[in-house]
XYZ file of C-alpha atoms in Angstrom:
555
model
C -73.680 -28.524 -3.790
C -73.804 -26.075 -0.881
C -71.429 -28.231 1.159
C -68.977 -28.404 -1.742
C -69.185 -24.646 -2.234
C -68.632 -24.001 1.481
C -65.634 -26.314 1.598
C -64.139 -24.739 -1.528
C -64.565 -21.292 0.017
C -62.430 -22.395 2.962
C -59.832 -24.251 0.879
C -59.766 -22.663 -2.593
C -56.039 -23.253 -2.980
C -56.570 -27.008 -3.219
C -58.157 -26.596 -6.623
C -54.722 -25.831 -7.962
C -55.657 -22.833 -10.080
C -53.325 -19.845 -10.119
C -53.701 -16.274 -11.188
C -52.139 -12.860 -11.064
C -50.388 -12.405 -7.709
C -52.155 -15.499 -6.407
C -55.421 -13.664 -5.800
C -57.559 -16.116 -7.729
C -56.954 -18.824 -5.157
C -58.445 -16.520 -2.541
C -61.561 -15.470 -4.453
C -62.171 -18.475 -6.683
C -64.968 -19.903 -4.564
C -67.178 -16.839 -4.798
C -66.989 -16.871 -8.585
C -65.235 -13.518 -8.567
C -62.727 -14.747 -11.118
C -62.955 -16.947 -14.194
C -59.720 -18.817 -13.728
C -60.469 -22.132 -15.480
C -60.756 -21.333 -19.176
C -63.698 -18.975 -18.783
C -65.826 -20.766 -16.147
C -66.165 -19.794 -12.502
C -66.645 -22.227 -9.655
C -70.405 -21.726 -9.409
C -70.851 -22.691 -13.053
C -68.729 -25.799 -12.605
C -70.571 -26.946 -9.486
C -74.002 -26.396 -11.050
C -73.005 -28.495 -14.020
C -71.492 -31.180 -11.794
C -74.531 -31.613 -9.546
C -77.305 -30.834 -12.053
C -76.280 -30.490 -15.675
C -74.051 -33.508 -16.073
C -76.923 -35.868 -15.151
C -78.821 -34.822 -18.273
C -76.939 -37.378 -20.330
C -77.718 -38.457 -23.862
C -79.961 -41.513 -24.149
C -78.400 -44.556 -25.876
C -79.226 -44.908 -29.552
C -81.954 -47.535 -30.176
C -82.575 -49.660 -33.234
C -85.294 -47.285 -34.382
C -84.035 -44.174 -36.068
C -87.073 -42.220 -34.936
C -86.350 -42.536 -31.232
C -86.159 -39.035 -29.709
C -83.030 -38.061 -27.836
C -82.846 -35.921 -24.738
C -80.921 -32.689 -24.731
C -77.276 -33.051 -23.882
C -75.823 -30.819 -21.174
C -72.472 -29.673 -22.472
C -69.668 -29.493 -19.928
C -68.467 -25.921 -19.317
C -64.889 -25.101 -20.274
C -62.398 -26.314 -17.715
C -64.614 -28.921 -16.074
C -62.064 -31.667 -16.610
C -59.353 -29.473 -15.124
C -61.593 -28.723 -12.161
C -62.260 -32.403 -11.409
C -58.639 -33.376 -11.880
C -57.516 -30.648 -9.484
C -60.151 -31.617 -6.925
C -59.048 -35.247 -7.212
C -56.082 -34.531 -4.931
C -58.331 -33.477 -2.051
C -60.123 -36.394 -0.383
C -62.801 -34.342 1.339
C -63.568 -32.346 -1.807
C -63.783 -35.569 -3.788
C -66.248 -37.031 -1.280
C -68.403 -33.919 -1.562
C -68.364 -34.075 -5.346
C -69.136 -37.813 -5.468
C -71.068 -38.612 -2.246
C -72.656 -41.780 -3.658
C -69.353 -43.452 -4.377
C -67.350 -45.443 -1.895
C -64.939 -43.402 0.176
C -62.059 -45.642 -0.806
C -62.461 -44.781 -4.433
C -64.427 -47.613 -6.021
C -64.189 -48.778 -9.566
C -67.559 -47.272 -10.392
C -67.433 -44.797 -13.206
C -68.118 -41.092 -12.987
C -68.636 -38.798 -15.897
C -66.202 -36.020 -16.585
C -67.219 -33.745 -19.399
C -70.001 -36.180 -20.412
C -67.607 -39.146 -20.773
C -67.212 -41.987 -18.253
C -63.833 -42.296 -16.565
C -62.355 -44.604 -13.964
C -60.955 -43.166 -10.779
C -57.236 -42.997 -10.231
C -55.655 -43.704 -6.836
C -55.814 -40.797 -4.423
C -52.645 -39.662 -2.769
C -51.933 -41.590 0.394
C -53.902 -44.659 -0.788
C -52.540 -48.142 -1.392
C -53.819 -50.375 -4.124
C -55.177 -53.646 -2.756
C -56.352 -55.312 -5.954
C -59.585 -55.510 -7.929
C -59.393 -51.785 -8.544
C -59.888 -50.873 -4.845
C -57.681 -48.809 -2.585
C -57.112 -48.916 1.141
C -57.608 -45.833 3.282
C -55.888 -47.260 6.344
C -53.789 -44.109 6.710
C -56.685 -41.707 6.279
C -58.922 -41.219 9.282
C -61.778 -38.703 9.443
C -60.288 -35.205 9.818
C -56.848 -36.746 10.290
C -55.689 -36.915 6.708
C -52.152 -37.851 5.760
C -50.272 -36.970 2.638
C -47.115 -38.595 1.323
C -44.558 -36.209 -0.079
C -42.265 -37.029 -2.942
C -39.622 -38.120 -0.448
C -42.025 -40.861 0.713
C -42.484 -39.255 4.117
C -46.001 -38.939 5.465
C -47.291 -35.933 7.398
C -50.013 -36.485 9.976
C -52.134 -33.490 10.958
C -54.024 -34.412 14.098
C -57.381 -32.692 14.314
C -56.716 -30.646 11.198
C -57.600 -30.831 7.517
C -55.536 -32.008 4.613
C -55.054 -28.442 3.423
C -52.573 -28.024 6.265
C -50.787 -31.193 5.235
C -50.633 -30.065 1.628
C -49.294 -26.658 2.670
C -46.593 -28.280 4.774
C -45.684 -30.573 1.913
C -45.411 -27.664 -0.509
C -43.304 -25.727 1.974
C -40.972 -28.675 2.530
C -40.485 -29.002 -1.227
C -39.976 -25.322 -2.000
C -37.879 -24.232 0.989
C -34.663 -25.943 -0.204
C -35.163 -24.547 -3.702
C -35.956 -20.962 -2.704
C -33.716 -20.444 0.335
C -30.606 -22.328 -0.729
C -28.237 -19.837 -2.349
C -26.815 -22.630 -4.523
C -30.193 -23.307 -6.136
C -30.808 -21.888 -9.640
C -34.152 -20.519 -8.406
C -32.977 -19.083 -5.088
C -34.721 -15.828 -4.150
C -36.423 -15.514 -7.536
C -40.083 -15.121 -8.505
C -42.994 -17.443 -9.235
C -42.093 -18.748 -12.681
C -38.417 -19.654 -12.062
C -39.325 -21.285 -8.754
C -42.174 -23.286 -10.296
C -39.999 -24.369 -13.206
C -37.195 -25.582 -10.928
C -39.670 -27.286 -8.569
C -41.255 -29.204 -11.445
C -37.814 -30.268 -12.633
C -36.795 -31.572 -9.211
C -40.159 -33.010 -8.168
C -42.113 -33.946 -11.296
C -44.517 -36.172 -9.324
C -45.504 -33.504 -6.795
C -48.026 -31.838 -9.144
C -47.163 -28.399 -7.858
C -49.301 -25.617 -9.280
C -48.614 -21.974 -9.884
C -51.181 -21.061 -7.232
C -49.370 -23.101 -4.589
C -46.032 -21.521 -5.468
C -47.579 -18.050 -5.402
C -49.169 -18.731 -2.042
C -45.862 -20.031 -0.713
C -44.040 -16.875 -1.840
C -46.753 -14.673 -0.333
C -45.742 -16.120 3.031
C -42.048 -15.354 2.567
C -40.975 -12.031 4.048
C -38.046 -11.746 1.648
C -40.273 -12.048 -1.405
C -42.989 -9.657 -0.204
C -40.390 -6.985 0.577
C -38.504 -7.234 -2.720
C -41.293 -8.147 -5.121
C -41.396 -6.337 -8.453
C -43.658 -3.294 -8.613
C -45.946 -2.544 -11.522
C -46.125 1.206 -12.057
C -47.846 1.500 -15.430
C -51.540 0.825 -14.937
C -54.851 2.610 -15.343
C -55.755 4.960 -12.521
C -58.864 6.862 -11.457
C -60.059 9.426 -14.012
C -59.984 13.111 -13.098
C -63.430 14.677 -13.532
C -64.012 18.400 -13.083
C -67.244 20.045 -11.954
C -66.949 22.828 -14.514
C -64.674 25.356 -16.132
C -62.102 26.806 -13.694
C -63.564 24.902 -10.765
C -60.728 22.392 -10.341
C -57.063 23.132 -10.885
C -53.894 21.142 -10.436
C -50.536 22.731 -9.645
C -46.917 21.657 -9.544
C -43.412 23.140 -9.593
C -41.126 22.533 -12.572
C -37.457 22.438 -11.581
C -35.007 24.713 -13.437
C -32.337 25.037 -10.755
C -29.501 24.221 -13.144
C -30.470 27.234 -15.276
C -30.761 29.689 -12.388
C -27.774 31.791 -13.454
C -29.117 32.373 -16.978
C -32.621 33.337 -15.758
C -32.119 36.140 -13.214
C -32.221 33.785 -10.251
C -35.487 32.061 -11.149
C -35.110 28.369 -10.284
C -38.697 27.073 -10.517
C -41.804 27.428 -12.619
C -45.263 27.258 -11.050
C -47.505 25.343 -13.455
C -51.296 25.391 -13.004
C -53.757 23.585 -15.275
C -57.537 23.616 -15.437
C -58.672 19.992 -15.330
C -61.622 20.537 -17.693
C -60.191 22.709 -20.482
C -56.538 21.623 -20.007
C -55.586 25.300 -20.179
C -52.166 25.977 -18.621
C -51.023 29.022 -16.616
C -47.434 29.480 -15.451
C -45.406 31.855 -13.295
C -41.605 31.845 -12.641
C -40.615 31.433 -8.973
C -37.200 32.123 -7.410
C -37.499 29.742 -4.449
C -39.890 27.489 -2.558
C -40.276 29.941 0.295
C -43.813 30.815 1.305
C -43.645 34.486 0.279
C -42.390 33.596 -3.215
C -45.077 30.929 -3.606
C -47.853 33.270 -2.465
C -46.701 35.946 -4.917
C -46.641 33.419 -7.759
C -50.144 32.171 -6.918
C -51.529 35.719 -6.829
C -50.048 36.547 -10.235
C -51.349 33.300 -11.712
C -54.899 33.941 -10.499
C -54.717 37.515 -11.819
C -53.479 36.373 -15.253
C -56.302 33.838 -15.541
C -58.976 36.184 -14.274
C -60.607 33.396 -12.232
C -59.921 31.744 -8.908
C -60.592 27.986 -8.801
C -62.776 26.348 -6.197
C -60.322 23.552 -5.559
C -56.562 23.320 -6.020
C -54.958 19.871 -6.115
C -51.215 19.532 -5.538
C -48.720 17.001 -4.254
C -47.567 17.005 -0.636
C -44.531 19.225 -1.207
C -43.654 21.706 1.506
C -44.024 24.581 -0.957
C -47.784 23.906 -0.977
C -48.352 22.605 2.557
C -46.556 25.433 4.393
C -48.789 27.145 6.933
C -48.483 30.580 5.294
C -49.495 29.207 1.886
C -52.365 27.292 3.448
C -53.521 30.436 5.240
C -53.467 32.459 2.013
C -55.435 29.860 0.070
C -57.985 29.381 2.820
C -58.564 32.941 4.060
C -57.614 35.287 1.239
C -58.068 33.369 -2.009
C -60.885 31.187 -0.592
C -59.574 28.119 -2.397
C -59.986 24.618 -1.004
C -56.575 22.989 -1.157
C -56.315 19.206 -1.496
C -53.186 17.091 -1.517
C -53.092 14.086 -3.814
C -53.786 11.241 -1.375
C -54.702 8.519 -3.857
C -51.374 6.892 -3.010
C -48.265 8.022 -1.111
C -46.383 7.792 -4.412
C -48.783 9.927 -6.429
C -48.498 13.490 -7.662
C -50.658 15.955 -9.559
C -50.716 13.979 -12.783
C -52.119 16.595 -15.164
C -49.767 19.296 -13.914
C -46.757 16.998 -14.262
C -47.819 16.086 -17.788
C -48.029 19.807 -18.566
C -44.494 20.186 -17.136
C -43.264 17.606 -19.601
C -44.919 19.308 -22.573
C -43.502 22.688 -21.576
C -39.969 21.351 -21.105
C -40.070 19.498 -24.410
C -40.797 22.720 -26.289
C -38.414 24.785 -24.173
C -35.400 22.557 -24.668
C -36.032 22.381 -28.407
C -36.105 26.171 -28.352
C -32.792 26.116 -26.452
C -31.248 23.935 -29.142
C -32.587 26.157 -31.920
C -31.546 29.483 -30.378
C -28.388 28.344 -28.605
C -29.547 29.823 -25.300
C -30.777 28.611 -21.925
C -32.897 31.600 -20.941
C -36.482 30.467 -20.490
C -38.009 33.351 -18.508
C -38.338 35.582 -21.591
C -40.185 33.066 -23.760
C -42.100 30.948 -21.262
C -45.411 32.781 -21.676
C -45.209 32.518 -25.484
C -44.429 28.795 -25.208
C -47.450 28.276 -22.954
C -49.695 30.305 -25.275
C -48.721 28.046 -28.167
C -49.427 25.005 -25.997
C -52.911 26.297 -25.158
C -53.577 26.824 -28.867
C -52.662 23.230 -29.773
C -55.344 20.514 -30.188
C -55.570 18.251 -27.156
C -56.640 14.627 -27.609
C -57.905 14.329 -24.023
C -60.659 16.879 -24.777
C -61.606 15.289 -28.121
C -59.228 17.345 -30.258
C -60.417 20.727 -29.017
C -57.937 23.481 -28.276
C -57.802 24.572 -24.614
C -58.347 28.195 -25.703
C -61.600 27.179 -27.429
C -63.220 25.964 -24.208
C -65.517 28.630 -22.760
C -68.484 28.755 -20.436
C -70.879 28.219 -23.365
C -69.448 24.822 -24.329
C -67.919 23.800 -20.998
C -70.949 21.804 -19.847
C -71.184 19.797 -23.061
C -67.459 19.028 -22.843
C -67.794 17.975 -19.225
C -70.662 15.646 -20.128
C -68.662 14.066 -22.954
C -65.728 13.434 -20.620
C -68.057 11.946 -18.001
C -69.684 9.693 -20.618
C -66.272 8.497 -21.752
C -65.281 7.679 -18.185
C -68.563 5.806 -17.657
C -68.047 3.838 -20.858
C -64.580 2.812 -19.713
C -66.007 1.850 -16.342
C -68.732 -0.261 -17.950
C -66.180 -1.911 -20.184
C -64.302 -3.053 -17.091
C -67.432 -3.957 -15.131
C -66.205 -7.533 -14.775
C -63.249 -6.388 -12.714
C -63.362 -7.815 -9.207
C -61.411 -6.860 -6.100
C -58.020 -8.508 -5.789
C -58.113 -7.923 -2.030
C -60.888 -8.190 0.513
C -61.457 -6.638 3.927
C -59.176 -8.268 6.450
C -56.383 -9.148 4.007
C -52.874 -8.383 5.247
C -50.809 -6.330 2.793
C -47.621 -4.352 2.476
C -47.596 -1.061 0.566
C -44.962 0.287 -1.771
C -42.275 2.430 -0.199
C -42.031 6.084 -1.155
C -39.364 6.029 -3.826
C -36.747 8.612 -4.605
C -35.632 9.668 -8.042
C -32.561 7.398 -7.961
C -33.644 4.549 -5.716
C -31.810 1.328 -6.477
C -33.951 -1.438 -7.918
C -32.416 -4.131 -5.723
C -33.476 -2.470 -2.455
C -36.751 -3.480 -0.726
C -39.713 -2.038 -2.586
C -42.436 -2.626 0.022
C -42.774 -1.600 3.645
C -41.824 -3.893 6.482
C -44.986 -2.830 8.295
C -48.076 -4.848 7.425
C -51.442 -3.136 6.989
C -54.996 -4.465 6.870
C -57.513 -3.848 4.099
C -60.333 -1.954 5.775
C -62.703 -1.223 2.888
C -62.976 -1.922 -0.830
C -64.119 1.062 -2.915
C -65.898 -0.412 -5.942
C -67.890 2.653 -6.989
C -65.272 3.734 -9.537
C -62.861 1.893 -11.788
C -60.193 0.875 -11.165
C -61.040 -0.431 -7.713
C -59.260 1.228 -4.787
C -58.790 0.266 -1.149
C -58.788 1.899 2.272
C -56.257 0.582 4.773
C -55.684 0.680 8.501
C -52.575 0.015 10.522
C -52.028 -2.477 13.331
C -53.511 -0.058 15.849
C -56.723 0.128 13.846
C -56.033 3.716 12.759
C -57.149 4.460 9.181
C -54.452 5.334 6.661
C -55.088 8.554 4.757
C -55.834 8.171 1.077
C -56.758 5.417 -1.339
C -54.527 2.648 -2.637
C -54.564 0.743 -5.899
C -54.097 -3.008 -5.980
C -50.749 -2.548 -7.725
C -49.554 -0.431 -4.791
C -49.947 -3.397 -2.429
C -48.477 -6.851 -1.919
C -50.448 -9.658 -0.283
C -49.003 -11.181 2.896
C -50.482 -14.550 3.813
C -48.310 -15.304 6.837
C -47.189 -13.087 9.729
C -43.936 -11.242 9.009
C -40.977 -13.121 10.455
C -37.269 -13.423 9.907
C -35.813 -16.533 8.356
C -32.323 -17.852 7.843
C -31.655 -15.415 5.041
C -31.602 -12.461 7.452
C -28.281 -10.918 8.334
C -26.544 -12.434 11.327
C -26.042 -9.133 13.104
C -29.760 -8.346 13.027
C -31.415 -8.529 16.420
C -34.709 -10.372 16.818
C -37.236 -10.619 19.573
C -39.967 -13.060 20.448
C -41.799 -10.441 22.419
C -45.030 -9.586 20.674
C -45.788 -6.042 19.697
C -48.334 -4.303 21.948
C -51.014 -4.374 19.284
C -50.540 -8.023 18.324
C -52.281 -10.984 19.853
C -49.986 -13.682 18.466
C -47.227 -14.430 20.965
C -45.253 -16.536 18.503
C -44.459 -13.764 16.045
C -40.844 -12.711 15.611
C -39.916 -9.101 14.835
C -36.647 -7.369 13.981
C -35.301 -4.621 16.214
C -33.686 -1.684 14.457
C -31.934 -0.363 17.562
C -32.148 -0.251 21.340
C -32.909 3.284 22.499
C -32.707 2.985 26.287
C -32.249 0.488 29.105
C -33.575 0.483 32.647
C -34.277 -1.871 35.542
C -37.577 -2.480 37.252
C -37.959 -2.691 40.988
C -37.805 -6.476 40.819
C -34.449 -6.286 39.025
C -35.741 -7.156 35.544
C -33.859 -5.358 32.788
C -36.059 -3.710 30.155
C -35.173 -2.095 26.850
C -36.887 0.639 24.861
C -36.633 -0.549 21.260
C -37.472 0.776 17.833
C -38.948 -1.937 15.633
C -37.421 -2.314 12.185
C -39.805 -1.076 9.508
C -42.225 0.575 11.968
C -42.684 4.216 12.900
C -41.516 5.647 16.200
C -45.004 5.527 17.678
C -44.591 1.757 17.864
C -41.548 2.082 20.150
C -42.104 -0.011 23.257
C -40.452 -1.369 26.384
C -39.739 -5.095 26.388
C -37.855 -7.403 28.783
C -34.225 -7.713 27.779
C -34.293 -11.511 28.003
C -36.769 -11.695 25.097
C -34.171 -10.293 22.688
C -32.330 -13.016 20.794
């Protein structure tokens, strides 16, 4: 059983079980997922090696003969054995007592005897036996649908299977005349099954194939609506969030005020606002002072996005030295903002623009404080129907405990969640998007990062990353912010013809066979030996990766 588990850990993709973004094929062996109808791999192996031998005794002529307990096969056991049937080494580990050539002896699948079917690459010789003349130890061969065999000298059959899958899917995915060219998992799998019905391609194999395609990992769809980390405050007026609401189009009707500073207490959800004329540091400092004075309290921590209006040195100096407020930028993801403050912006604008329609005006500076007062007097579902104005220091602790208990209950309800990525996985992260970014442009970075640490203390699970130099990336990342990359990034035939490539490895890489795109050549010079060198900027990488390479390595 241990040998079968160890082999499955190294080759989980051979079991042919897919999952969301192909992660189940990576973590199936450890039982982290339940991909086969509710049973993980450990359950299936324990039943196979132990439970399935507790078979029912045959019925005797006497009706009083006791019967032994029957070990019921876990859900998906038949699927598991059928998937493992394609892998010779896995089959030998599962059935070590049977002949390697696949004898006609019966094995039990799900408590019922079944006869073995021919393994791929075997030839039937008669009497129910099959020849393994093509299969040598650790030199397995697979026959593709085109009846061509692939020999992998000194390797395992997982390499042969991967090459077979790649040879089948490449013409379908990269040929612009194919109905499934440059699509996603489901269209590609559907077209592959139509063209090659005997190949037994699985969704996991197609997902793994696409994870190795640079085109797919750059343009893959992004999921933006998902549960994020809860915001928990230490107490009343200890943690605030702030953001600027944009009213530039109404500047002329509001005495030159173009922005609205919105601050919200994360415990009571009480909102405080102050009109601002510009994003300059002096205007922002004045607005912050007036907001603190109107509230009567100064928060311990202020959370904002990474806008220059909050990160300017003068504003930072005021918060640190004069107001004594610890300022934090939202670093959960490069695409994140102060969520509570932005939600308050939406509520304020909804009421304001309805007021505009009712009054036939666009002046908001005269009524903004009354609008916010009405908002603070409205019941808020996030604090159990209480009104923000009703939260005081007497009931703040009980409210904080109720919010913490709710967050813990949600965390316990998702306790079965397991990491989709593990330390060492190569991933791309979502690009910082603009308000009007086109959906057909690349959504993920060209640069590949490495998962450094998995943060499982809170739900949902987050990840710490590091770049190719080993430097940690600031902030936490959700699984939906990342895209798995199984193969090194390289350019294929679908790249534009005028794009330069190089076979020179990047300074931080150890693989000399990687191919990288050059965005532009910055400078040229000659060494003393006459060799021409070029200072290049790598496409998709920051300027700190600029490096000198020999000119002859550019293709």
